[in-house]
Amino acid sequence: MTGVLTRTPLHRVEGREKVTGSASYAAEYHFGDLLHAWPVLSAIAAGRITDVDTTEVEKMPGVVQVWWHGNAPRLADVGMPMLAVLQSDEVHFRGEIVAVVVATSPEIAREAAGLLTVTSVERDHDVDLDPGNPAVRTPDTVNAGFAGLSEKGDPDSVFASSPVRFDETYRTPAEHNNPMEPHATTAVYSAGELTLYDSSQGGHPVQQLIAGALGLPTERVRVVSTHVGGGFGSKGLPRPNVIIAAMVAVQLERPVRMVLTRQHQFSLVGYRTPTIQRIKLGAEPDGRLRSIDHDAVVQTSRHAEFVEQVVTASRMMYAAENRRTRHRVLALDVPIPSWLRAPGECPGMFALESAMDELASEVGIDPIELRIRNEPETDPELGIAFSSRNLVGCLRRGAELFDWTERDPRPGVRRRGRWSIGTGVASSTYPGYAMPATASATRTADGSFLVSINGTDIGTGARTAMLILAAEALDVDHSRVEIRIGDSDLPRAGVAGGSAGTTSWGWAVHKACRELVERLTELGDAADRTGEVTVTASTSADLKAREELSRHAFGAQFAEAWVDMVTGEVRIPRMLGVFAAGRIVNPRTARSQLIGGMTMGLSMALHEEGVMDPAFGDYANHDLAGYHIASCADIGSIEVECLDEQDSAINPLGTKGIGEIGIVGTAAAVANAVYHATGVRVRELPITIESVLRVPV
Ligand code: MOS
């Protein structure tokens, strides 16, 4: 650990509570008389539920209520099909909730759910992501509001006339969200007030959507998410657990808890679509790009459209006059895909950064040099300036730390016993998003400070970052400041998503604290007599007043691969990430975020794969026995360094966000290292024994 990551680290303020078990997560709020809800999932991928026979199950001691579409309370349509639970007889995908059992213990609810007789009529399902399917189409817009298609110049004819033409297809599988804490809600309804203790990345969307669905005034719904055990995007919006818990609590007027199991998570909380990506690069013999064409085919669910923005990073990474980036989507009878850490950039940069490595080999140029030769001066598509862009700095610093200059570019020539050894590099990027936020800062009568904002700490260290920023703006010691987050009663702020938490909430916190200091100065001696002084500040107008710029964080990922040429086993003993992500507020938690992202990127490279069973119409592996994620034994050394960057065009703090960039490019760095080790180019993730040994499967 060197550079900016060694400065003023602060332990997580809630660390002691978490390790001693006193920190309450959503399923850890206790009430007498508590009920438990358990879902029954559809065993067919498409069709209709014709009957649910509840008579036997209702006789079981402890069973309080069984709901299915035939008797469940009606919900208002809030435009989010994932929340329209038990509202129709239609089955949209295998693993959809078709009934809910409410009982006095989770064991009884689970047993009853297993005994319920569900009768259905099946229709043919289609779960095959076939790019040749005539129903494949280019949507106008994709996730986060990006254009489905974007073109500049004449990519086709320039590609056709380019001295070097590269054209390959890459594939990534479905990847499933597996935060440590599964989705959970404890709901309490009393005197017309609904309180939801919910494992969420942001309480305000939950409050608004659940109130809307139940027809309650928004201010009668309170969402508390004090501690959250990870989300990766899957908790960015309310999921079925919260609407069911809310519905039960309101209807039965009793507290209720609903906790999804690991298996339930695979169909109910969103996952990353599989992708099929074709990349065409037209280049000069010296590696300079003349054209970039990136086409991605993804799936969505017939039940609700979510199109991952796979090709957006290719719109700004490298210079080329002629470019086309296009999404194509096929709606299938599959669970609804959604956000998973760096939606878009993560799978897209696997393809683009693999392709850049292949092009480097083809033209005989070092892959770092190739990227430097294609560094744009301004955003190559929008023609506007970057707020700051230190990709080259990251690549150069990484090359230094990873001994890149010593590297022999030839693939497949370094052997140690059965092991073939190689190294790889890939660029990384993530947008520098910011969302409007409001915070309040109070000087209390006893002279301490209280800062409040409805941000959420999903394990990132956001609460601690807020504390650092507040203490700094107030110019007082951390010990005099208390931070309150994770409650919809607090000032409004956006979700912990888009790597924009600290940037957005920190900005509002900074502003409120500075204004409080000014107010106290104005009041002078009177401040002491006034007792409590509170200032509330919003960043909405500041955000709108920002200049039009292309705002992104950048990074360089390095990996060393050892491949056993007898068994095909791939090991990654060493990874390095160098990032330029604006100001790093708390080096300790920042390092954790970045190595966490890189670990997840390694997991994507070597392990993670949702395997679709076309007969059942569902992912066959839906637990952690069948769906593999990286564990401690898979990880060797991971080093992270952050460049000293401050980007005041993002916000007055100069932060860019670090939640997602760590996973971007990692898989390409690993695949590129595997190629350098073995001479085998793997274009389909995960990198399996069969793919390395080129065994047909
Ligand atoms: Mo992240 S996928 O923006 O929660």
JSON list of N, CA, C and O in Angstrom, two decimals, residues 4 157 199 219 249 270 289 371 398 480 621:
[
{"chain": "A", "resi": 4, "resn": "VAL", "atom": "N", "xyz": [-1.57, 7.68, -1.99]},
{"chain": "A", "resi": 4, "resn": "VAL", "atom": "CA", "xyz": [-2.67, 8.30, -1.25]},
{"chain": "A", "resi": 4, "resn": "VAL", "atom": "C", "xyz": [-3.39, 7.32, -0.33]},
{"chain": "A", "resi": 4, "resn": "VAL", "atom": "O", "xyz": [-4.07, 7.73, 0.60]},
{"chain": "A", "resi": 157, "resn": "SER", "atom": "N", "xyz": [-17.29, 1.28, -43.95]},
{"chain": "A", "resi": 157, "resn": "SER", "atom": "CA", "xyz": [-16.35, 1.37, -45.07]},
{"chain": "A", "resi": 157, "resn": "SER", "atom": "C", "xyz": [-14.93, 1.63, -44.57]},
{"chain": "A", "resi": 157, "resn": "SER", "atom": "O", "xyz": [-13.96, 1.14, -45.16]},
{"chain": "A", "resi": 199, "resn": "SER", "atom": "N", "xyz": [-33.37, -4.48, 3.99]},
{"chain": "A", "resi": 199, "resn": "SER", "atom": "CA", "xyz": [-31.99, -4.57, 3.51]},
{"chain": "A", "resi": 199, "resn": "SER", "atom": "C", "xyz": [-31.95, -3.93, 2.13]},
{"chain": "A", "resi": 199, "resn": "SER", "atom": "O", "xyz": [-32.21, -4.58, 1.12]},
{"chain": "A", "resi": 219, "resn": "GLU", "atom": "N", "xyz": [-45.76, 9.60, 3.45]},
{"chain": "A", "resi": 219, "resn": "GLU", "atom": "CA", "xyz": [-45.21, 9.95, 4.77]},
{"chain": "A", "resi": 219, "resn": "GLU", "atom": "C", "xyz": [-45.63, 8.96, 5.86]},
{"chain": "A", "resi": 219, "resn": "GLU", "atom": "O", "xyz": [-45.12, 9.01, 6.98]},
{"chain": "A", "resi": 249, "resn": "ALA", "atom": "N", "xyz": [-48.03, -7.17, 6.80]},
{"chain": "A", "resi": 249, "resn": "ALA", "atom": "CA", "xyz": [-48.11, -6.35, 8.01]},
{"chain": "A", "resi": 249, "resn": "ALA", "atom": "C", "xyz": [-49.37, -5.48, 8.01]},
{"chain": "A", "resi": 249, "resn": "ALA", "atom": "O", "xyz": [-50.06, -5.37, 9.01]},
{"chain": "A", "resi": 270, "resn": "GLY", "atom": "N", "xyz": [-32.68, -9.97, -9.38]},
{"chain": "A", "resi": 270, "resn": "GLY", "atom": "CA", "xyz": [-31.92, -9.41, -10.50]},
{"chain": "A", "resi": 270, "resn": "GLY", "atom": "C", "xyz": [-30.56, -10.06, -10.61]},
{"chain": "A", "resi": 270, "resn": "GLY", "atom": "O", "xyz": [-29.96, -10.46, -9.62]},
{"chain": "A", "resi": 289, "resn": "LEU", "atom": "N", "xyz": [-6.22, 3.36, -34.01]},
{"chain": "A", "resi": 289, "resn": "LEU", "atom": "CA", "xyz": [-7.55, 2.90, -34.42]},
{"chain": "A", "resi": 289, "resn": "LEU", "atom": "C", "xyz": [-8.18, 3.86, -35.41]},
{"chain": "A", "resi": 289, "resn": "LEU", "atom": "O", "xyz": [-8.15, 5.08, -35.21]},
{"chain": "A", "resi": 371, "resn": "ARG", "atom": "N", "xyz": [-2.55, 1.19, -26.05]},
{"chain": "A", "resi": 371, "resn": "ARG", "atom": "CA", "xyz": [-3.60, 2.01, -25.41]},
{"chain": "A", "resi": 371, "resn": "ARG", "atom": "C", "xyz": [-3.17, 3.48, -25.37]},
{"chain": "A", "resi": 371, "resn": "ARG", "atom": "O", "xyz": [-3.99, 4.37, -25.59]},
{"chain": "A", "resi": 398, "resn": "GLY", "atom": "N", "xyz": [1.31, 1.44, -13.17]},
{"chain": "A", "resi": 398, "resn": "GLY", "atom": "CA", "xyz": [1.14, -0.01, -13.02]},
{"chain": "A", "resi": 398, "resn": "GLY", "atom": "C", "xyz": [2.30, -0.76, -13.67]},
{"chain": "A", "resi": 398, "resn": "GLY", "atom": "O", "xyz": [2.82, -1.73, -13.11]},
{"chain": "A", "resi": 480, "resn": "ARG", "atom": "N", "xyz": [-16.27, 14.55, 17.88]},
{"chain": "A", "resi": 480, "resn": "ARG", "atom": "CA", "xyz": [-17.36, 15.49, 18.23]},
{"chain": "A", "resi": 480, "resn": "ARG", "atom": "C", "xyz": [-18.52, 15.42, 17.24]},
{"chain": "A", "resi": 480, "resn": "ARG", "atom": "O", "xyz": [-19.48, 16.18, 17.35]},
{"chain": "A", "resi": 621, "resn": "ASN", "atom": "N", "xyz": [-27.95, -24.01, -11.72]},
{"chain": "A", "resi": 621, "resn": "ASN", "atom": "CA", "xyz": [-27.17, -23.85, -10.48]},
{"chain": "A", "resi": 621, "resn": "ASN", "atom": "C", "xyz": [-27.66, -22.62, -9.75]},
{"chain": "A", "resi": 621, "resn": "ASN", "atom": "O", "xyz": [-27.42, -21.49, -10.19]}
]
